[in-house]
Amino acid sequence: MPTENTRSYDVIVIGAGPVGENVADRTTAAGLSTVIVESELAGGECSYWACEPSKALLRPVLLRADAAHVPGLDPAVKGPLDVEAVLAHRNRMSADWKDDGQVEWIKSAGIDLVRGHGRLTGEREVSVTTPAGDTVRLRARHAVAVCTGSSAALPALPGIEKLRPWTSREATSAQRPPQRLVIVGAGVVGVEMATAWQALGSRVTLLARGDGLLPRTEPFAGEMVTERLREAGADVRFNVSVVGAERVGEGGNEVRVTLSDGGVITADEILFATGRAPRSQDIGLDTVGLNPGDWLATDDSLTVTAVPGNWLYAVGDVNRRALFTHQGKYQARVAGAVIAARARGERLDTGRWAPHSSTADVEAVPGVVFTDPEIASVGLTVREAERTGRDVEVVDYEIGHLAGAVQYRPDYRGRARILIDRDRQVVVGATFVGPGVAELLYSATVAITGEVPVERLWHAVPAFPTISEVWLRLLETRRDS
């Protein structure tokens, strides 16, 4: 028979993904009793259906691409990937979709965990329906943090409910490569999964509504990825969309896709990588005056602005500020500090780059696209600078000219770009494209968040021969021009 009980804590966190775990870790470390509510697996989307499994799929692909161009290694990597071994590695990196390790960490950090579906029921109140059908009522003395993340957004396509399409979850957890895979979407999920499954033996068709891939990056980044995908055998098509799709064949084992240009494609699976939606539909937002299914707008302290009283926080994807796991964890650190300060009755310091302000969400969001070649970027692009009226100087350099790049891969091709604010003489944007450039990103992020004067960067000496020497070459290019 279902039961009901009530518990009180200083802080309630809804969602035990990386963001919720970090909020709880920070509030617990500040001496506040904290409980996390989770309806699925502790560890969240990133651990089981996004960051971890996707990078486990991509690592062998990118490593082989580099090794195939290094003298002495190239004959050893001519054959196909061991698909079974790659998928087994992906399964291990996803903890075989079991959260025992995450639960152990939560307990070791002194955080309580309640499994079940949590819904707000009023100010500082959350009701949890457990898997057994029981109800646990939680009351927060100080704060409730909504850390429910986002889910794949499917297009309004007639009959899509019968299509059994892949989303990012199926794409990262599939136990065998489909022979033919259609991917709809030109963003990060689309291009990363095209890179992975093409290398694992699928015949991939990638459909982009616009005229290029990765429209939020510098155009040259998408162009270089397009070239490499096509060299690998993928069919990349631009300015085309899906107008119809249906399951056909014996048992509906095929998908027939009709395109806006009149073309028809038959595949085994179709992946829609067409954006994200907030997981806020059924979490009781209406009980606190908000609309279910909406993104939760916050100020820089991660406090939900539409709810009075400074008790409700939205952290991570659900606030739509910057949809990256690492950025959500950054927000969690800020939100944890804000909650702790308010609980102690302290005045918040919310100035630019202050401890209670998530300034990086606006000024310096880093991101890596793990394709061949890799793309690493932070801060502004030229398009964003123009849109926001920022006066910037653009400096480009061919990474393949570096001795360190040639050591990395003799036929290295890549490109680096930095944007310099003409008035303040600091770097406000950086994009690197090429093998191994992900490790350049932190230096660029430090330069931007630290607002390091360009003249001071001359004193940051890169080791020779490394790809990081690109920083010196960019400064020289600017000087010589």
Short mmCIF file of C-alpha atoms in Angstrom, two decimals:
data_model
loop_
_atom_site.label_atom_id
_atom_site.label_comp_id
_atom_site.label_asym_id
_atom_site.label_seq_id
_atom_site.Cartn_x
_atom_site.Cartn_y
_atom_site.Cartn_z
CA MET A 1 0.00 0.00 0.00
CA PRO A 2 1.46 3.43 -0.96
CA THR A 3 2.84 5.47 1.92
CA GLU A 4 3.65 9.13 2.48
CA ASN A 5 6.31 10.87 4.55
CA THR A 6 7.75 14.35 4.88
CA ARG A 7 11.38 15.40 5.21
CA SER A 8 13.06 18.80 5.56
CA TYR A 9 16.43 19.94 4.18
CA ASP A 10 18.22 23.20 3.63
CA VAL A 11 18.42 22.56 -0.14
CA ILE A 12 16.49 20.36 -2.58
CA VAL A 13 18.04 19.59 -5.96
CA ILE A 14 15.85 18.13 -8.71
CA GLY A 15 18.06 16.14 -11.09
CA ALA A 16 21.18 14.09 -10.29
CA GLY A 17 23.13 14.71 -13.48
CA PRO A 18 26.55 16.38 -13.37
CA VAL A 19 24.92 19.77 -12.77
CA GLY A 20 22.69 18.66 -9.91
CA GLU A 21 25.52 16.69 -8.34
CA ASN A 22 27.76 19.75 -8.40
CA VAL A 23 25.11 22.04 -6.89
CA ALA A 24 24.59 19.50 -4.11
CA ASP A 25 28.32 19.07 -3.60
CA ARG A 26 28.83 22.83 -3.18
CA THR A 27 25.89 23.35 -0.83
CA THR A 28 26.84 20.31 1.25
CA ALA A 29 30.44 21.54 1.47
CA ALA A 30 29.03 24.84 2.75
CA GLY A 31 27.34 22.98 5.60
CA LEU A 32 23.81 22.91 4.17
CA SER A 33 21.85 19.66 4.33
CA THR A 34 21.00 18.68 0.77
CA VAL A 35 18.89 16.07 -1.00
CA ILE A 36 18.91 15.15 -4.70
CA VAL A 37 15.83 13.79 -6.49
CA GLU A 38 16.41 11.65 -9.59
CA SER A 39 13.88 9.84 -11.80
CA GLU A 40 16.38 7.98 -14.00
CA LEU A 41 20.09 7.21 -13.53
CA ALA A 42 22.26 9.22 -11.16
CA GLY A 43 24.92 10.75 -13.37
CA GLY A 44 22.46 12.02 -15.94
CA GLU A 45 22.47 12.40 -19.71
CA CYS A 46 26.18 13.14 -20.00
CA SER A 47 27.28 9.93 -18.32
CA TYR A 48 25.08 7.50 -20.22
CA TRP A 49 23.75 9.01 -23.46
CA ALA A 50 25.89 12.02 -24.38
CA CYS A 51 29.45 13.09 -23.49
CA GLU A 52 30.89 9.81 -22.23
CA PRO A 53 29.49 7.33 -24.79
CA SER A 54 29.86 9.66 -27.78
CA LYS A 55 33.51 10.41 -27.04
CA ALA A 56 34.17 6.71 -26.43
CA LEU A 57 32.83 6.06 -29.94
CA LEU A 58 34.84 8.89 -31.46
CA ARG A 59 38.23 8.38 -29.77
CA PRO A 60 39.24 5.31 -31.85
CA VAL A 61 38.02 7.06 -35.00
CA LEU A 62 40.13 10.18 -34.45
CA LEU A 63 43.18 8.26 -33.23
CA ARG A 64 43.13 6.06 -36.33
CA ALA A 65 42.76 9.12 -38.57
CA ASP A 66 45.96 10.56 -37.08
CA ALA A 67 47.87 7.27 -37.02
CA ALA A 68 47.04 6.58 -40.66
CA HIS A 69 49.14 9.61 -41.59
CA VAL A 70 52.17 8.97 -39.38
CA PRO A 71 55.13 7.15 -41.00
CA GLY A 72 55.66 3.76 -39.41
CA LEU A 73 52.13 3.57 -38.07
CA ASP A 74 50.18 3.94 -41.29
CA PRO A 75 50.41 0.28 -42.44
CA ALA A 76 49.20 -0.92 -39.04
CA VAL A 77 45.91 1.01 -39.19
CA LYS A 78 44.82 0.40 -42.77
CA GLY A 79 42.11 -2.09 -41.86
CA PRO A 80 38.65 -1.38 -40.46
CA LEU A 81 38.02 -0.65 -36.82
CA ASP A 82 37.17 -3.55 -34.51
CA VAL A 83 33.53 -2.56 -34.12
CA GLU A 84 32.81 -5.03 -31.35
CA ALA A 85 35.76 -3.75 -29.31
CA VAL A 86 34.80 -0.10 -29.87
CA LEU A 87 31.22 -0.71 -28.74
CA ALA A 88 32.40 -2.72 -25.74
CA HIS A 89 34.65 0.20 -24.75
CA ARG A 90 31.69 2.57 -25.17
CA ASN A 91 29.62 0.33 -22.91
CA ARG A 92 32.31 0.40 -20.22
CA MET A 93 32.62 4.17 -20.41
CA SER A 94 28.84 4.36 -19.94
CA ALA A 95 29.14 2.05 -16.89
CA ASP A 96 26.89 -0.40 -18.75
CA TRP A 97 24.06 2.04 -17.96
CA LYS A 98 24.24 1.31 -14.24
CA ASP A 99 24.64 4.11 -11.71
CA ASP A 100 26.14 2.24 -8.75
CA GLY A 101 29.34 4.31 -8.85
CA GLN A 102 27.46 7.60 -9.00
CA VAL A 103 25.21 6.61 -6.10
CA GLU A 104 28.25 5.65 -4.04
CA TRP A 105 29.79 9.09 -4.69
CA ILE A 106 26.59 10.88 -3.72
CA LYS A 107 26.46 9.02 -0.42
CA SER A 108 30.18 9.58 0.24
CA ALA A 109 29.67 13.33 -0.21
CA GLY A 110 27.03 13.36 2.51
CA ILE A 111 24.15 14.00 0.12
CA ASP A 112 20.82 12.21 0.41
CA LEU A 113 19.30 10.66 -2.74
CA VAL A 114 15.59 10.12 -3.31
CA ARG A 115 14.69 8.14 -6.41
CA GLY A 116 11.49 9.09 -8.16
CA HIS A 117 9.79 11.83 -10.12
CA GLY A 118 10.02 15.19 -8.37
CA ARG A 119 7.48 17.97 -8.83
CA LEU A 120 7.27 21.39 -7.26
CA THR A 121 4.09 21.77 -5.19
CA GLY A 122 4.58 25.32 -3.96
CA GLU A 123 7.21 27.61 -2.48
CA ARG A 124 10.20 25.52 -1.33
CA GLU A 125 8.18 22.31 -1.59
CA VAL A 126 8.76 19.24 -3.77
CA SER A 127 6.69 16.07 -3.94
CA VAL A 128 8.41 12.88 -5.13
CA THR A 129 6.56 9.87 -6.52
CA THR A 130 8.84 6.89 -5.97
CA PRO A 131 9.08 3.83 -8.26
CA ALA A 132 7.05 1.93 -5.67
CA GLY A 133 4.24 4.49 -5.89
CA ASP A 134 4.95 6.06 -2.50
CA THR A 135 5.03 9.82 -1.97
CA VAL A 136 7.91 11.64 -0.31
CA ARG A 137 7.23 15.29 0.51
CA LEU A 138 10.33 17.47 0.75
CA ARG A 139 10.57 20.94 2.24
CA ALA A 140 13.54 23.26 1.72
CA ARG A 141 14.55 25.84 4.31
CA HIS A 142 16.55 27.86 1.78
CA ALA A 143 16.52 26.76 -1.86
CA VAL A 144 15.24 24.46 -4.59
CA ALA A 145 17.49 24.02 -7.62
CA VAL A 146 15.96 22.69 -10.84
CA CYS A 147 18.69 20.77 -12.70
CA THR A 148 16.56 18.61 -14.98
CA GLY A 149 18.51 19.32 -18.17
CA SER A 150 17.21 18.98 -21.71
CA SER A 151 16.05 16.27 -24.08
CA ALA A 152 16.10 15.80 -27.83
CA ALA A 153 13.56 17.95 -29.70
CA LEU A 154 11.83 16.11 -32.52
CA PRO A 155 10.38 18.00 -35.50
CA ALA A 156 6.62 18.25 -36.11
CA LEU A 157 6.71 15.62 -38.85
CA PRO A 158 3.47 13.76 -39.69
CA GLY A 159 3.61 10.17 -38.43
CA ILE A 160 6.82 10.62 -36.47
CA GLU A 161 5.42 8.66 -33.54
CA LYS A 162 5.31 5.55 -35.77
CA LEU A 163 8.77 6.14 -37.22
CA ARG A 164 10.75 4.92 -34.20
CA PRO A 165 13.47 7.50 -34.91
CA TRP A 166 16.83 7.67 -33.23
CA THR A 167 17.60 10.63 -31.01
CA SER A 168 20.98 11.31 -29.46
CA ARG A 169 20.23 8.60 -26.88
CA GLU A 170 19.82 5.81 -29.44
CA ALA A 171 22.74 7.11 -31.50
CA THR A 172 25.15 6.86 -28.58
CA SER A 173 23.85 3.57 -27.15
CA ALA A 174 23.14 1.43 -30.24
CA GLN A 175 24.68 -2.03 -29.98
CA ARG A 176 25.40 -2.45 -33.70
CA PRO A 177 25.99 -0.10 -36.64
CA PRO A 178 23.03 0.28 -38.98
CA GLN A 179 23.95 -0.54 -42.56
CA ARG A 180 22.42 2.75 -43.74
CA LEU A 181 21.89 5.76 -41.47
CA VAL A 182 20.21 9.07 -42.33
CA ILE A 183 21.12 11.94 -39.98
CA VAL A 184 18.96 15.06 -39.97
CA GLY A 185 20.73 18.07 -38.49
CA ALA A 186 23.97 19.99 -39.02
CA GLY A 187 24.87 20.68 -35.40
CA VAL A 188 27.32 19.01 -33.04
CA VAL A 189 25.31 15.81 -32.47
CA GLY A 190 24.72 15.36 -36.19
CA VAL A 191 28.34 15.77 -37.30
CA GLU A 192 29.83 13.80 -34.39
CA MET A 193 27.51 10.85 -34.95
CA ALA A 194 28.13 11.02 -38.70
CA THR A 195 31.87 10.84 -37.99
CA ALA A 196 31.49 7.91 -35.59
CA TRP A 197 29.03 5.68 -37.43
CA GLN A 198 30.58 6.24 -40.86
CA ALA A 199 33.89 5.00 -39.43
CA LEU A 200 32.13 2.04 -37.79
CA GLY A 201 30.77 0.83 -41.10
CA SER A 202 27.46 2.63 -41.68
CA ARG A 203 26.69 4.37 -44.96
CA VAL A 204 25.79 7.81 -43.65
CA THR A 205 23.68 10.46 -45.35
CA LEU A 206 23.82 13.79 -43.48
CA LEU A 207 21.08 16.33 -44.27
CA ALA A 208 21.50 20.04 -43.47
CA ARG A 209 18.74 22.61 -43.83
CA GLY A 210 21.23 25.41 -44.41
CA ASP A 211 24.25 25.78 -46.66
CA GLY A 212 26.87 24.45 -44.24
CA LEU A 213 27.62 22.36 -41.17
CA LEU A 214 27.98 23.70 -37.63
CA PRO A 215 26.42 27.11 -38.31
CA ARG A 216 27.37 28.48 -34.87
CA THR A 217 31.09 28.10 -35.56
CA GLU A 218 33.33 30.01 -37.95
CA PRO A 219 32.41 28.96 -41.53
CA PHE A 220 35.85 27.47 -42.24
CA ALA A 221 35.31 24.96 -39.41
CA GLY A 222 32.20 23.46 -40.99
CA GLU A 223 33.83 23.48 -44.42
CA MET A 224 36.81 21.45 -43.23
CA VAL A 225 34.58 18.89 -41.47
CA THR A 226 32.41 18.61 -44.60
CA GLU A 227 35.45 17.89 -46.73
CA ARG A 228 36.68 15.18 -44.40
CA LEU A 229 33.27 13.52 -44.03
CA ARG A 230 32.94 13.32 -47.78
CA GLU A 231 36.44 11.90 -48.10
CA ALA A 232 35.42 9.22 -45.58
CA GLY A 233 32.43 8.28 -47.74
CA ALA A 234 29.54 10.16 -46.13
CA ASP A 235 26.89 11.74 -48.35
CA VAL A 236 26.57 15.33 -47.07
CA ARG A 237 23.70 17.36 -48.54
CA PHE A 238 22.86 21.02 -47.99
CA ASN A 239 19.72 23.16 -48.33
CA VAL A 240 17.44 20.16 -47.92
CA SER A 241 14.93 19.07 -45.28
CA VAL A 242 12.74 16.08 -44.54
CA VAL A 243 9.09 16.52 -45.58
CA GLY A 244 7.99 12.95 -44.94
CA ALA A 245 9.22 9.64 -43.56
CA GLU A 246 7.68 6.24 -42.97
CA ARG A 247 8.60 2.73 -41.92
CA VAL A 248 8.45 0.24 -44.81
CA GLY A 249 9.63 -3.27 -45.58
CA GLU A 250 9.17 -6.48 -43.64
CA GLY A 251 8.35 -5.59 -40.05
CA GLY A 252 9.06 -1.94 -40.80
CA ASN A 253 12.80 -2.60 -40.89
CA GLU A 254 13.49 0.25 -43.31
CA VAL A 255 12.83 3.99 -43.33
CA ARG A 256 11.80 5.76 -46.51
CA VAL A 257 12.62 9.46 -46.31
CA THR A 258 11.15 12.05 -48.68
CA LEU A 259 13.16 15.27 -49.08
CA SER A 260 12.18 18.84 -49.88
CA ASP A 261 14.03 18.65 -53.20
CA GLY A 262 11.93 15.66 -54.30
CA GLY A 263 14.57 13.07 -53.52
CA VAL A 264 13.87 9.82 -51.67
CA ILE A 265 16.32 7.95 -49.43
CA THR A 266 15.87 4.48 -47.97
CA ALA A 267 17.79 3.66 -44.80
CA ASP A 268 17.76 1.33 -41.83
CA GLU A 269 17.63 4.07 -39.20
CA ILE A 270 17.03 7.83 -39.09
CA LEU A 271 18.56 10.09 -36.45
CA PHE A 272 16.99 13.46 -35.73
CA ALA A 273 19.66 15.77 -34.31
CA THR A 274 17.48 18.84 -34.55
CA GLY A 275 17.91 20.62 -31.25
CA ARG A 276 17.05 20.34 -27.57
CA ALA A 277 13.99 21.04 -25.41
CA PRO A 278 13.87 21.73 -21.66
CA ARG A 279 12.90 18.91 -19.33
CA SER A 280 10.37 21.03 -17.51
CA GLN A 281 7.02 19.70 -18.74
CA ASP A 282 6.03 17.72 -15.66
CA ILE A 283 7.91 19.22 -12.71
CA GLY A 284 5.14 21.36 -11.21
CA LEU A 285 6.10 24.72 -12.68
CA ASP A 286 2.46 25.78 -12.72
CA THR A 287 2.38 25.64 -8.90
CA VAL A 288 4.86 28.52 -8.73
CA GLY A 289 3.41 30.62 -11.56
CA LEU A 290 5.51 29.29 -14.44
CA ASN A 291 4.53 27.54 -17.66
CA PRO A 292 5.24 23.79 -17.90
CA GLY A 293 7.61 22.98 -20.74
CA ASP A 294 9.28 26.41 -20.78
CA TRP A 295 12.97 27.19 -20.46
CA LEU A 296 13.60 28.77 -17.05
CA ALA A 297 15.05 32.25 -17.37
CA THR A 298 17.55 33.28 -14.70
CA ASP A 299 19.80 36.18 -13.86
CA ASP A 300 23.58 35.72 -13.62
CA SER A 301 23.22 34.30 -10.10
CA LEU A 302 21.13 31.46 -11.59
CA THR A 303 18.07 32.64 -9.66
CA VAL A 304 14.77 32.21 -11.56
CA THR A 305 13.71 35.78 -12.20
CA ALA A 306 9.95 35.19 -12.57
CA VAL A 307 9.55 33.68 -9.08
CA PRO A 308 9.76 36.08 -6.11
CA GLY A 309 11.70 35.34 -2.97
CA ASN A 310 15.11 34.26 -4.32
CA TRP A 311 14.55 30.59 -3.45
CA LEU A 312 14.18 28.93 -6.89
CA TYR A 313 17.24 28.30 -9.06
CA ALA A 314 17.59 26.82 -12.55
CA VAL A 315 21.01 25.45 -13.36
CA GLY A 316 22.36 23.78 -16.51
CA ASP A 317 20.58 23.14 -19.78
CA VAL A 318 17.13 23.91 -18.39
CA ASN A 319 17.94 27.64 -18.24
CA ARG A 320 19.18 27.70 -21.88
CA ARG A 321 22.16 29.91 -21.05
CA ALA A 322 24.81 27.54 -22.45
CA LEU A 323 23.93 23.94 -23.26
CA PHE A 324 27.20 22.21 -22.33
CA THR A 325 27.89 19.86 -19.43
CA HIS A 326 31.02 21.76 -18.44
CA GLN A 327 29.15 25.07 -18.51
CA GLY A 328 26.36 23.61 -16.40
CA LYS A 329 28.92 22.45 -13.83
CA TYR A 330 30.38 25.97 -13.83
CA GLN A 331 26.90 27.36 -13.20
CA ALA A 332 26.48 24.80 -10.42
CA ARG A 333 29.57 26.11 -8.65
CA VAL A 334 28.23 29.66 -8.90
CA ALA A 335 24.72 28.67 -7.80
CA GLY A 336 26.11 26.70 -4.86
CA ALA A 337 28.04 29.76 -3.70
CA VAL A 338 24.96 31.97 -4.13
CA ILE A 339 22.71 29.60 -2.13
CA ALA A 340 25.29 29.33 0.64
CA ALA A 341 25.80 33.10 0.83
CA ARG A 342 22.07 33.79 1.05
CA ALA A 343 21.64 31.07 3.68
CA ARG A 344 24.28 32.86 5.78
CA GLY A 345 22.63 36.22 5.22
CA GLU A 346 25.60 37.55 3.26
CA ARG A 347 25.43 40.17 0.53
CA LEU A 348 26.00 38.78 -2.96
CA ASP A 349 28.91 39.90 -5.11
CA THR A 350 27.41 39.82 -8.62
CA GLY A 351 29.80 42.05 -10.52
CA ARG A 352 31.48 40.97 -13.74
CA TRP A 353 33.61 37.86 -13.09
CA ALA A 354 32.56 37.97 -9.41
CA PRO A 355 32.05 34.76 -7.35
CA HIS A 356 28.24 35.01 -7.50
CA SER A 357 27.94 35.73 -11.23
CA SER A 358 28.07 33.28 -14.15
CA THR A 359 29.76 35.80 -16.45
CA ALA A 360 31.39 33.08 -18.56
CA ASP A 361 27.95 32.09 -19.90
CA VAL A 362 28.05 35.32 -21.89
CA GLU A 363 31.73 36.06 -22.41
CA ALA A 364 33.63 32.78 -22.68
CA VAL A 365 31.74 29.57 -23.38
CA PRO A 366 34.25 26.90 -24.51
CA GLY A 367 33.25 24.00 -26.71
CA VAL A 368 34.86 21.14 -28.61
CA VAL A 369 33.41 19.28 -31.58
CA PHE A 370 35.11 15.88 -31.66
CA THR A 371 35.10 15.42 -35.42
CA ASP A 372 37.91 14.86 -37.91
CA PRO A 373 39.31 17.51 -37.77
CA GLU A 374 38.55 18.64 -34.22
CA ILE A 375 37.04 22.07 -33.61
CA ALA A 376 37.75 24.02 -30.42
CA SER A 377 36.24 27.45 -29.86
CA VAL A 378 35.54 29.95 -27.09
CA GLY A 379 34.13 33.45 -26.99
CA LEU A 380 32.98 35.36 -30.05
CA THR A 381 32.95 34.36 -33.70
CA VAL A 382 33.15 37.00 -36.45
CA ARG A 383 29.42 36.64 -37.05
CA GLU A 384 28.62 37.18 -33.36
CA ALA A 385 30.93 40.18 -33.15
CA GLU A 386 29.19 41.77 -36.13
CA ARG A 387 25.73 40.99 -34.72
CA THR A 388 26.56 42.58 -31.36
CA GLY A 389 28.42 45.56 -32.81
CA ARG A 390 31.81 44.63 -31.36
CA ASP A 391 34.82 46.18 -33.12
CA VAL A 392 37.29 43.33 -33.47
CA GLU A 393 40.50 42.59 -35.32
CA VAL A 394 40.60 39.13 -36.95
CA VAL A 395 43.89 37.23 -37.06
CA ASP A 396 44.24 33.88 -38.89
CA TYR A 397 47.06 31.35 -39.13
CA GLU A 398 47.51 27.99 -40.87
CA ILE A 399 48.34 25.54 -38.08
CA GLY A 400 49.97 23.13 -40.53
CA HIS A 401 52.91 25.53 -40.88
CA LEU A 402 54.02 24.77 -37.32
CA ALA A 403 56.88 22.36 -36.71
CA GLY A 404 54.88 20.88 -33.82
CA ALA A 405 51.92 20.25 -36.13
CA VAL A 406 54.13 18.45 -38.67
CA GLN A 407 55.53 16.31 -35.84
CA TYR A 408 51.96 15.49 -34.83
CA ARG A 409 50.93 14.57 -38.37
CA PRO A 410 53.11 15.21 -41.45
CA ASP A 411 50.19 16.25 -43.64
CA TYR A 412 48.62 18.39 -40.91
CA ARG A 413 45.97 20.84 -42.11
CA GLY A 414 44.27 23.24 -39.74
CA ARG A 415 43.44 26.83 -39.05
CA ALA A 416 43.51 29.14 -36.05
CA ARG A 417 41.65 32.40 -35.60
CA ILE A 418 41.61 34.88 -32.75
CA LEU A 419 39.47 37.98 -32.38
CA ILE A 420 40.98 40.98 -30.59
CA ASP A 421 38.87 43.79 -29.15
CA ARG A 422 40.36 46.92 -30.73
CA ASP A 423 39.47 49.16 -27.80
CA ARG A 424 40.58 46.96 -24.92
CA GLN A 425 43.36 45.09 -26.76
CA VAL A 426 42.36 41.71 -25.34
CA VAL A 427 41.33 38.44 -27.00
CA VAL A 428 37.54 38.01 -27.09
CA GLY A 429 37.23 34.96 -29.33
CA ALA A 430 39.27 32.01 -30.57
CA THR A 431 38.65 29.10 -32.93
CA PHE A 432 41.05 26.26 -33.71
CA VAL A 433 40.43 23.56 -36.32
CA GLY A 434 42.75 20.59 -36.79
CA PRO A 435 43.84 17.30 -35.24
CA GLY A 436 44.42 17.53 -31.48
CA VAL A 437 43.33 21.16 -31.08
CA ALA A 438 41.01 20.43 -28.16
CA GLU A 439 43.98 20.84 -25.82
CA LEU A 440 44.52 24.41 -27.06
CA LEU A 441 41.15 25.49 -25.76
CA TYR A 442 41.94 26.07 -22.10
CA SER A 443 44.74 28.52 -22.89
CA ALA A 444 42.31 30.52 -25.04
CA THR A 445 39.67 30.42 -22.30
CA VAL A 446 42.18 31.71 -19.73
CA ALA A 447 43.25 34.51 -22.09
CA ILE A 448 39.64 35.63 -22.51
CA THR A 449 38.40 35.27 -18.92
CA GLY A 450 41.62 36.78 -17.57
CA GLU A 451 41.38 39.63 -20.10
CA VAL A 452 45.10 39.26 -20.68
CA PRO A 453 46.46 42.24 -22.66
CA VAL A 454 47.76 41.18 -26.07
CA GLU A 455 51.15 42.70 -25.28
CA ARG A 456 51.38 40.47 -22.19
CA LEU A 457 50.76 37.37 -24.34
CA TRP A 458 54.17 37.94 -25.96
CA HIS A 459 55.63 36.86 -22.63
CA ALA A 460 53.72 33.55 -22.58
CA VAL A 461 56.36 31.37 -24.26
CA PRO A 462 55.10 28.20 -26.01
CA ALA A 463 57.37 25.15 -25.95
CA PHE A 464 58.95 24.01 -29.22
CA PRO A 465 57.89 21.92 -31.10
CA THR A 466 54.26 21.92 -29.99
CA ILE A 467 51.00 22.95 -31.59
CA SER A 468 50.60 25.55 -28.83
CA GLU A 469 53.22 27.59 -30.70
CA VAL A 470 50.27 28.75 -32.79
CA TRP A 471 49.79 31.49 -30.19
CA LEU A 472 53.18 32.99 -31.04
CA ARG A 473 52.50 32.72 -34.77
CA LEU A 474 49.14 34.47 -34.39
CA LEU A 475 50.83 37.35 -32.55
CA GLU A 476 53.54 37.54 -35.22
CA THR A 477 50.94 37.53 -37.98
CA ARG A 478 49.16 40.42 -36.34
CA ARG A 479 52.41 42.35 -35.85
CA ASP A 480 53.55 41.81 -39.42
CA SER A 481 50.22 42.89 -40.87
#
